[in-house]
Amino acid sequence: MTTPDDETLIRARHRMLDSIEDDARDMAPLIGRAAFAPAVMAAMGAVPRHRFVPAGQGHRAYVNRPLPIGHGQTISQPTIVALMTDLLDLAPTHRVLEIGTGCGYQTAVLARLAARVFSVETIPRLSEAAAARLDDLGIVNVILRRGDGAEGWPSEAPFDRIIVTAAPERIPPPLIDQLAPGGRMVIPLGRPWERQWLTVGGKDSAGAFTTRRNLPVAFVPLV
Ligand code: SAH
């Protein structure tokens, strides 16, 4: 049985999905697609975003906006989470490295679409809170670590996919090294408060790495 409160949240989550679909259509010329993959939308519809925002903010969780999560950090806008997930082109066999766990929302979305997610966060209290939330939701294919994501996770490399949710000016070389041949990376690049570009990197089977820009974005800096 769902309670009336659950039903309100589920309706709000459906409205969030509609808003993400509208954004995808509006941004189609920039992002190179007019819709996101059905599996991505299903994952966005399944993860209870209200469980990832600070207490008292639950009613705002399904507005298609970024929200503060404390420690000067934010939970990304739902459309950006969907776009980054779509650009990753995940398969159920993939091992994914995420840099910037934050509240763990993007982590939970990735966990529904990949085999295993390794996620690094520099702020210990955010990492601990994310671990508790993911655990409460019964998400077991995620491993969290505290540390500097610019170093990647050498002992678990290579990764089929790498996603970075804070912006460095340039791609940290260890992340390129730790991407498997045939792998893909999605990362915002640029200085804080200046124009940043959501960038898609790919490594071919011979190991050559190339990038292309997707959408202008505004992310917190990779520190
Ligand atoms: N993925 C989150 C968004 C997190 S915001 C979501 O689902 O909404 C970016 C996160 O990157 C912040 O939590 C910040 O603390 C973290 N971060 C910044 N620099 C980092 C670094 N060098 N290594 C790991 N995490 C970092």
Coordinates of C-alpha atoms and ligand atoms in Angstrom, one line a residue:
M1 CA 0.0 0.0 0.0
T2 CA 1.2 3.5 -0.8
T3 CA 0.3 6.4 1.5
P4 CA -1.1 9.6 0.1
D5 CA 2.3 11.2 0.7
D6 CA 4.0 8.5 -1.4
E7 CA 1.4 9.2 -4.2
T8 CA 2.2 12.9 -4.1
L9 CA 5.9 12.2 -4.4
I10 CA 5.3 9.8 -7.3
R11 CA 3.2 12.3 -9.1
A12 CA 5.9 14.9 -8.5
R13 CA 8.5 12.5 -9.9
H14 CA 6.4 12.0 -13.1
R15 CA 6.2 15.8 -13.6
M16 CA 10.0 15.9 -13.2
L17 CA 10.3 13.3 -16.0
D18 CA 8.0 15.4 -18.2
S19 CA 10.2 18.4 -17.5
I20 CA 13.3 16.5 -18.4
E21 CA 11.7 15.4 -21.7
D22 CA 10.8 19.0 -22.5
D23 CA 14.4 20.1 -21.8
A24 CA 15.8 17.3 -24.1
R25 CA 13.5 18.5 -27.0
D26 CA 14.4 22.2 -26.4
M27 CA 18.2 21.5 -26.2
A28 CA 18.2 18.9 -29.1
P29 CA 20.4 21.1 -31.4
L30 CA 23.0 21.4 -28.6
I31 CA 23.0 18.0 -27.1
G32 CA 22.6 16.0 -30.4
R33 CA 19.5 14.1 -29.3
A34 CA 15.8 15.0 -28.8
A35 CA 15.2 12.5 -26.1
F36 CA 17.1 10.3 -23.6
A37 CA 17.2 6.5 -23.8
P38 CA 14.1 4.8 -22.2
A39 CA 16.4 3.0 -19.8
V40 CA 17.8 6.3 -18.6
M41 CA 14.3 7.8 -18.1
A42 CA 13.2 4.6 -16.3
A43 CA 16.2 4.9 -13.9
M44 CA 15.3 8.6 -13.3
G45 CA 11.7 7.5 -12.6
A46 CA 12.8 4.8 -10.2
V47 CA 15.3 6.6 -7.9
P48 CA 13.5 8.5 -5.0
R49 CA 15.3 11.8 -5.4
H50 CA 13.6 13.1 -2.2
R51 CA 15.7 10.7 -0.2
F52 CA 18.9 12.5 -1.4
V53 CA 18.1 16.1 -0.5
P54 CA 18.6 17.6 3.0
A55 CA 15.8 17.0 5.5
G56 CA 13.1 19.6 5.1
Q57 CA 13.9 20.0 1.3
G58 CA 12.0 16.9 0.3
H59 CA 9.1 18.9 -1.3
R60 CA 11.6 20.6 -3.6
A61 CA 13.4 17.4 -4.7
Y62 CA 11.3 17.0 -7.9
V63 CA 11.6 20.5 -9.2
N64 CA 13.9 20.3 -12.2
R65 CA 16.6 22.4 -10.5
P66 CA 19.9 21.9 -8.7
L67 CA 19.6 22.1 -4.9
P68 CA 22.2 22.8 -2.1
I69 CA 23.2 19.7 -0.2
G70 CA 25.4 21.4 2.4
H71 CA 29.2 21.9 2.6
G72 CA 28.9 24.4 -0.3
Q73 CA 28.0 21.6 -2.7
T74 CA 24.9 20.9 -4.8
I75 CA 22.8 18.0 -6.1
S76 CA 22.9 18.4 -9.9
Q77 CA 19.7 19.4 -11.9
P78 CA 17.7 16.3 -12.9
T79 CA 18.1 17.2 -16.6
I80 CA 21.9 17.3 -16.3
V81 CA 21.9 14.0 -14.4
A82 CA 19.8 12.4 -17.2
L83 CA 22.0 14.0 -20.0
M84 CA 25.3 12.8 -18.4
T85 CA 23.9 9.3 -17.9
D86 CA 22.6 9.2 -21.5
L87 CA 26.0 10.4 -22.8
L88 CA 27.7 7.6 -20.9
D89 CA 25.8 5.0 -22.9
L90 CA 25.9 2.4 -20.1
A91 CA 25.5 -1.3 -20.5
P92 CA 24.6 -3.7 -17.6
T93 CA 28.1 -5.2 -17.7
H94 CA 29.9 -1.9 -17.2
R95 CA 32.2 -1.0 -14.3
V96 CA 31.9 2.7 -13.7
L97 CA 34.1 5.2 -11.9
E98 CA 32.3 8.3 -10.6
I99 CA 34.2 11.3 -9.2
G100 CA 32.1 13.5 -6.9
T101 CA 29.6 11.3 -5.0
G102 CA 28.0 14.3 -3.4
C103 CA 24.6 13.2 -2.0
G104 CA 24.8 9.9 -4.0
Y105 CA 21.8 10.7 -6.3
Q106 CA 23.7 10.3 -9.6
T107 CA 25.4 7.2 -8.1
A108 CA 22.0 5.6 -7.5
V109 CA 21.0 6.3 -11.1
L110 CA 24.2 4.8 -12.4
A111 CA 23.8 1.8 -10.2
R112 CA 20.5 0.9 -11.9
L113 CA 22.2 0.8 -15.3
A114 CA 25.7 -0.6 -14.7
A115 CA 27.2 -3.7 -13.1
R116 CA 29.2 -1.8 -10.4
V117 CA 29.8 1.8 -9.5
F118 CA 33.0 3.0 -7.8
S119 CA 32.5 6.5 -6.5
V120 CA 35.0 8.9 -4.9
E121 CA 34.2 12.0 -2.8
T122 CA 36.5 14.4 -1.1
I123 CA 34.3 15.6 1.7
P124 CA 34.1 12.8 4.3
R125 CA 30.7 13.8 5.7
L126 CA 29.0 13.8 2.3
S127 CA 30.5 10.4 1.5
E128 CA 29.3 9.0 4.8
A129 CA 25.8 10.4 4.3
A130 CA 25.6 9.0 0.7
A131 CA 26.7 5.6 2.0
A132 CA 23.9 5.5 4.6
R133 CA 21.3 6.6 2.0
L134 CA 22.4 4.0 -0.6
D135 CA 22.4 1.3 2.0
D136 CA 18.9 2.3 3.2
L137 CA 17.7 2.0 -0.3
G138 CA 19.2 -1.5 -0.6
I139 CA 21.6 -0.5 -3.4
V140 CA 24.5 -3.0 -3.1
N141 CA 26.5 -2.6 -6.4
V142 CA 28.2 0.7 -5.3
I143 CA 31.5 1.1 -3.5
L144 CA 32.4 4.5 -2.1
R145 CA 35.8 5.9 -1.2
R146 CA 36.9 9.2 0.3
G147 CA 39.8 10.9 -1.5
D148 CA 40.9 13.0 -4.4
G149 CA 39.1 11.9 -7.5
A150 CA 41.7 13.5 -9.7
E151 CA 43.8 10.4 -8.9
G152 CA 41.0 8.0 -10.0
W153 CA 40.9 4.6 -8.3
P154 CA 44.1 2.8 -9.6
S155 CA 43.5 -0.5 -7.8
E156 CA 40.1 -1.0 -9.5
A157 CA 41.1 0.3 -13.0
P158 CA 40.4 0.0 -15.9
F159 CA 36.8 1.3 -16.1
D160 CA 34.4 1.0 -19.0
R161 CA 32.9 4.4 -18.1
I162 CA 34.1 7.4 -16.1
I163 CA 31.8 10.3 -15.0
V164 CA 33.0 13.4 -13.2
T165 CA 30.4 15.7 -11.5
A166 CA 32.8 18.5 -10.5
A167 CA 34.7 20.6 -13.1
P168 CA 38.5 20.6 -13.5
E169 CA 40.1 22.9 -16.1
R170 CA 41.7 20.0 -17.8
I171 CA 41.1 16.2 -17.7
P172 CA 43.3 14.8 -14.9
P173 CA 45.7 12.4 -16.8
P174 CA 45.1 9.5 -14.3
L175 CA 41.5 9.4 -15.4
I176 CA 42.5 9.0 -19.1
D177 CA 45.0 6.2 -18.1
Q178 CA 42.3 4.4 -16.1
L179 CA 39.7 4.4 -19.0
A180 CA 39.5 1.0 -20.8
P181 CA 40.0 0.8 -24.6
G182 CA 36.6 1.4 -26.1
G183 CA 35.7 3.3 -22.9
R184 CA 33.8 6.6 -22.6
M185 CA 34.1 9.6 -20.2
V186 CA 31.7 12.4 -19.4
I187 CA 33.2 15.4 -17.6
P188 CA 32.5 19.2 -17.3
L189 CA 35.7 21.2 -18.1
G190 CA 36.5 24.8 -17.4
R191 CA 37.3 27.4 -14.7
P192 CA 34.8 28.1 -11.9
W193 CA 32.3 30.9 -12.7
E194 CA 33.5 30.9 -16.4
R195 CA 32.0 29.0 -19.3
Q196 CA 32.4 25.3 -18.8
W197 CA 31.7 22.6 -21.3
L198 CA 30.2 19.2 -20.7
T199 CA 32.7 17.1 -22.6
V200 CA 32.5 13.6 -23.9
G201 CA 35.8 11.7 -24.2
G202 CA 36.3 8.4 -25.9
K203 CA 39.2 5.9 -26.0
D204 CA 39.4 3.8 -29.2
S205 CA 40.4 0.2 -29.3
A206 CA 44.0 1.2 -30.0
G207 CA 44.0 3.5 -26.9
A208 CA 43.8 6.9 -28.7
F209 CA 41.7 9.4 -26.6
T210 CA 39.6 12.2 -28.2
T211 CA 37.1 14.6 -26.9
R212 CA 34.1 16.6 -28.1
R213 CA 32.1 19.3 -26.5
N214 CA 28.4 18.8 -25.7
L215 CA 26.6 21.5 -23.7
P216 CA 27.7 24.7 -21.8
V217 CA 27.2 24.0 -18.1
A218 CA 27.9 25.3 -14.6
F219 CA 29.5 22.9 -12.1
V220 CA 31.2 23.3 -8.8
P221 CA 35.0 23.1 -9.2
L222 CA 37.0 19.8 -8.8
V223 CA 39.2 20.8 -5.8
Ligands
SAH1 N1 27.0 13.7 -8.2 C1 26.2 14.6 -7.4 C2 26.7 16.1 -7.6 C3 27.8 16.3 -6.7 S1 28.5 18.0 -6.7 C4 24.8 14.5 -7.6 O1 24.3 13.4 -7.8 O2 24.0 15.5 -7.6 C5 30.2 17.6 -6.9 C6 30.8 16.8 -5.8 O3 32.2 16.7 -6.2 C7 30.8 17.5 -4.5 O4 30.3 16.7 -3.5 C8 32.3 17.8 -4.2 O5 32.6 17.7 -2.8 C9 33.0 16.7 -5.0 N2 34.4 16.9 -5.3 C10 35.0 18.1 -5.7 N3 36.3 17.9 -5.9 C11 36.5 16.6 -5.7 C12 37.7 15.8 -5.8 N4 38.9 16.3 -6.2 N5 37.6 14.4 -5.6 C13 36.4 13.9 -5.3 N6 35.2 14.6 -5.2 C14 35.3 16.0 -5.4

